[in-house]
XYZ file of C-alpha atoms in Angstrom:
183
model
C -92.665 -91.433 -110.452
C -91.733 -94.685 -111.656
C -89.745 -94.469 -114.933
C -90.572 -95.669 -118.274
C -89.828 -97.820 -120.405
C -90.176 -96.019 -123.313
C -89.527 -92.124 -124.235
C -92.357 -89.419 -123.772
C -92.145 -88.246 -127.018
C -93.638 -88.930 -130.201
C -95.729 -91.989 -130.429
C -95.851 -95.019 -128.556
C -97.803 -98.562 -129.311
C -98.178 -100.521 -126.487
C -99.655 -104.097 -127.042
C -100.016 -107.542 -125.233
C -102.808 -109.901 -124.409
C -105.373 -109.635 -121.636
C -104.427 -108.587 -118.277
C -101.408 -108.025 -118.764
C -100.935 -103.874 -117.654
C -101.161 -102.088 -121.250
C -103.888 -99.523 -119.393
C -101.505 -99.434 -116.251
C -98.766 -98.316 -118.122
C -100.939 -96.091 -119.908
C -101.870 -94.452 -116.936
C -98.679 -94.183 -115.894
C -97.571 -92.480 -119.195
C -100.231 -90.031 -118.117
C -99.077 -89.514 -114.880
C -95.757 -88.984 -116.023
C -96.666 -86.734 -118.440
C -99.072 -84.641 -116.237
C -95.995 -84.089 -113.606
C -93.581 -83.015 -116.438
C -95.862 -81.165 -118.681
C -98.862 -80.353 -116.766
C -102.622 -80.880 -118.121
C -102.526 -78.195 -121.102
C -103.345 -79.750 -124.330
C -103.904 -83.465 -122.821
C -106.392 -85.405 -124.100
C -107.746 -89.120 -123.007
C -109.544 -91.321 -125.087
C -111.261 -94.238 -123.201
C -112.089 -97.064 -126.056
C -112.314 -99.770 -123.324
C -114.684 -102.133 -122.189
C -115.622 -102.942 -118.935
C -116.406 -107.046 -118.916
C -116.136 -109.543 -116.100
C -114.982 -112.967 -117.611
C -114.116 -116.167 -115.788
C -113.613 -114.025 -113.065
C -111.267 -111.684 -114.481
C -112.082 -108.180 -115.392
C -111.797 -107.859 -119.572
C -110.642 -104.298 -120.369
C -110.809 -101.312 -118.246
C -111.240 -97.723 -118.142
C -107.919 -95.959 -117.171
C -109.429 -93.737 -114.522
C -108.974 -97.258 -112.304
C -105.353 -96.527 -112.499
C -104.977 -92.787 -111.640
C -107.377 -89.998 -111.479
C -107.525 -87.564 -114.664
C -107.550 -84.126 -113.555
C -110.822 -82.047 -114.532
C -108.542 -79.990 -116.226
C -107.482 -83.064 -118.824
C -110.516 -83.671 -121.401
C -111.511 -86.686 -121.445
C -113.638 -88.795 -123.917
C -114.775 -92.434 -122.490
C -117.333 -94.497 -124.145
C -119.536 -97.411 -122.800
C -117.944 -100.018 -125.222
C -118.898 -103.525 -125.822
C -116.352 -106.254 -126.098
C -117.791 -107.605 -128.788
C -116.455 -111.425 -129.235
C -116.752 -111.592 -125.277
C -120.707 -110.217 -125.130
C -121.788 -111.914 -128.339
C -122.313 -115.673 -129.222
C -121.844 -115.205 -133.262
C -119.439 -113.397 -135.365
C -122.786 -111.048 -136.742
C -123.715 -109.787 -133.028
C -120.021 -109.489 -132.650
C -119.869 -106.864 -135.774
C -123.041 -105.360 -134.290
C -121.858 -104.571 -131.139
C -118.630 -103.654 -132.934
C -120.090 -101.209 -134.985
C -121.962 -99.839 -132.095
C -118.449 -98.990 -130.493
C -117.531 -97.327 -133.796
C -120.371 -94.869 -133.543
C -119.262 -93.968 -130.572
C -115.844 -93.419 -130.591
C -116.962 -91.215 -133.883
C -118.986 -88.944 -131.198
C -115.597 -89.078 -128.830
C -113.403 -87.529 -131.580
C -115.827 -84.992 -132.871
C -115.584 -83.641 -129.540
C -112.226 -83.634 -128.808
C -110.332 -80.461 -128.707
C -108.606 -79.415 -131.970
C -104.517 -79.435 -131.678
C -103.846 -81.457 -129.096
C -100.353 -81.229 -126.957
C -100.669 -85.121 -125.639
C -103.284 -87.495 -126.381
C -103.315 -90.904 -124.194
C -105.574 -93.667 -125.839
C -106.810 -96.794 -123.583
C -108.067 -100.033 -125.859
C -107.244 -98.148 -129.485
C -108.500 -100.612 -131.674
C -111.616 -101.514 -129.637
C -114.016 -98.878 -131.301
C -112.551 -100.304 -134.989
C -112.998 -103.730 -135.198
C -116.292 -102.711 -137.310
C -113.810 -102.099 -140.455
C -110.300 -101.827 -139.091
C -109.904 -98.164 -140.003
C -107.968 -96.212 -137.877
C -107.379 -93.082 -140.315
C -109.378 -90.586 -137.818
C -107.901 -91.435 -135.132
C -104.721 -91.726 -136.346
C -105.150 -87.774 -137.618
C -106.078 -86.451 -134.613
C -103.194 -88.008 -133.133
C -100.631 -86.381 -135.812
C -100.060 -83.220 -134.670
C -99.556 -84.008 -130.772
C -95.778 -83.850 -129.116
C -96.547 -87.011 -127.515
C -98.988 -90.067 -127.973
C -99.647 -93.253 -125.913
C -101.759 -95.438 -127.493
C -102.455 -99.454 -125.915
C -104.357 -102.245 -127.368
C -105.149 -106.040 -126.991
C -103.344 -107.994 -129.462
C -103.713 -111.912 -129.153
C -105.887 -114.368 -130.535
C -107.555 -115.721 -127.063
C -110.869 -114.331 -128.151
C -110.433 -115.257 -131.793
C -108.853 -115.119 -135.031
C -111.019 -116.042 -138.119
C -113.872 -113.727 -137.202
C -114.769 -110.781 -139.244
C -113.890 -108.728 -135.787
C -110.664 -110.461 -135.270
C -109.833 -109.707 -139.072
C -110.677 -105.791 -138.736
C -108.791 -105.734 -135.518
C -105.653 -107.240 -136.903
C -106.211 -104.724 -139.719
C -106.152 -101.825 -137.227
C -103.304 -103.032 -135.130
C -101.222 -103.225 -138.878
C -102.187 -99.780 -139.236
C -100.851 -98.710 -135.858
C -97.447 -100.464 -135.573
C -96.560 -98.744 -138.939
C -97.676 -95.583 -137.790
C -95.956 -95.849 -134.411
C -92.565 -94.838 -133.605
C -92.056 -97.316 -131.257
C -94.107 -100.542 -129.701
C -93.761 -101.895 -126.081
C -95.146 -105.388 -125.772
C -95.931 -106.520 -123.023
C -96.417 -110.500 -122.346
């Protein structure tokens, strides 16, 4: 395996724009982790979309990078991009919102206490109001956390869903140990 470029241990942010491997190296993370650790306690949370977009695939689920073992739970949602699929910053917080409902779902499920939680497109499913405080306390107790999200202003900035996302990605780099950011 391929080292890191970051310790697996406590919590690690890793950000950049589109395309640019944050779910790879997620995945990798994972894979790391799995062949170290093993699957005990190892949860996945799959916030990402799944768009095409000028030809280029916006977001993706991590299971295109590796396969999770059945023995890993894991919690994917359906999620909109939401300035991508919409044509006006209301649909946007719509479809936003929609995400939000069901990443809610996602973490009410999730095991309690887990050993290593891996989260693909973190701030996707809180660009309805930016707050991160659930996820964040799930997060808390694990040995190790790997957490990626889109941070760039390609698909806006002045938009209430641009605002909230910016909000969450505050939250996250001063919760965060460490961020990796990748161009």
């Amino acid at each position: 395996m391929t080292d890191l470029p970051f310790p697996l241990s406590g919590s690690t942010l890793i950000l950049g724009p589109s395309n640019t491997g944050k779910t790879r190296l997620t995945a990798r993370a994972l894979d790391t982790w799995l062949d170290r650790a093993g699957t005990d306690g190892v949860v996945v949370l799959d916030f990402a979309p799944e768009l095409e977009r000028e030809g280029h695939l916006l977001g993706g689920h991590l299971d295109r990078f590796t396969t999770v073992p059945d023995a890993v739970w894991y919690g994917a949602i359906e999620a909109h991009a939401p300035r991508a699929e919409s044509g006006d910053a209301e649909t946007a917080l719509d479809l936003a919102r929609a995400n939000a409902t069901l990443a809610c779902r996602v973490l009410d499920a999730a095991p309690d206490d887990p050993r290593a939680v891996f989260v693909n497109d973190a701030t996707i499913s809180f660009q309805a109001d930016g707050d991160l405080s659930a996820l964040l306390a799930y997060c808390d107790g694990a040995e190790v956390t790997v957490l990626n999200a889109f941070e760039s202003d390609e698909l806006g900035r002045d938009d209430p869903v641009s605002r909230n996302e910016r909000a969450a990605l505050s939250g996250l780099r001063a919760w965060a140990d460490r961020v990796h950011r990748l161009e």
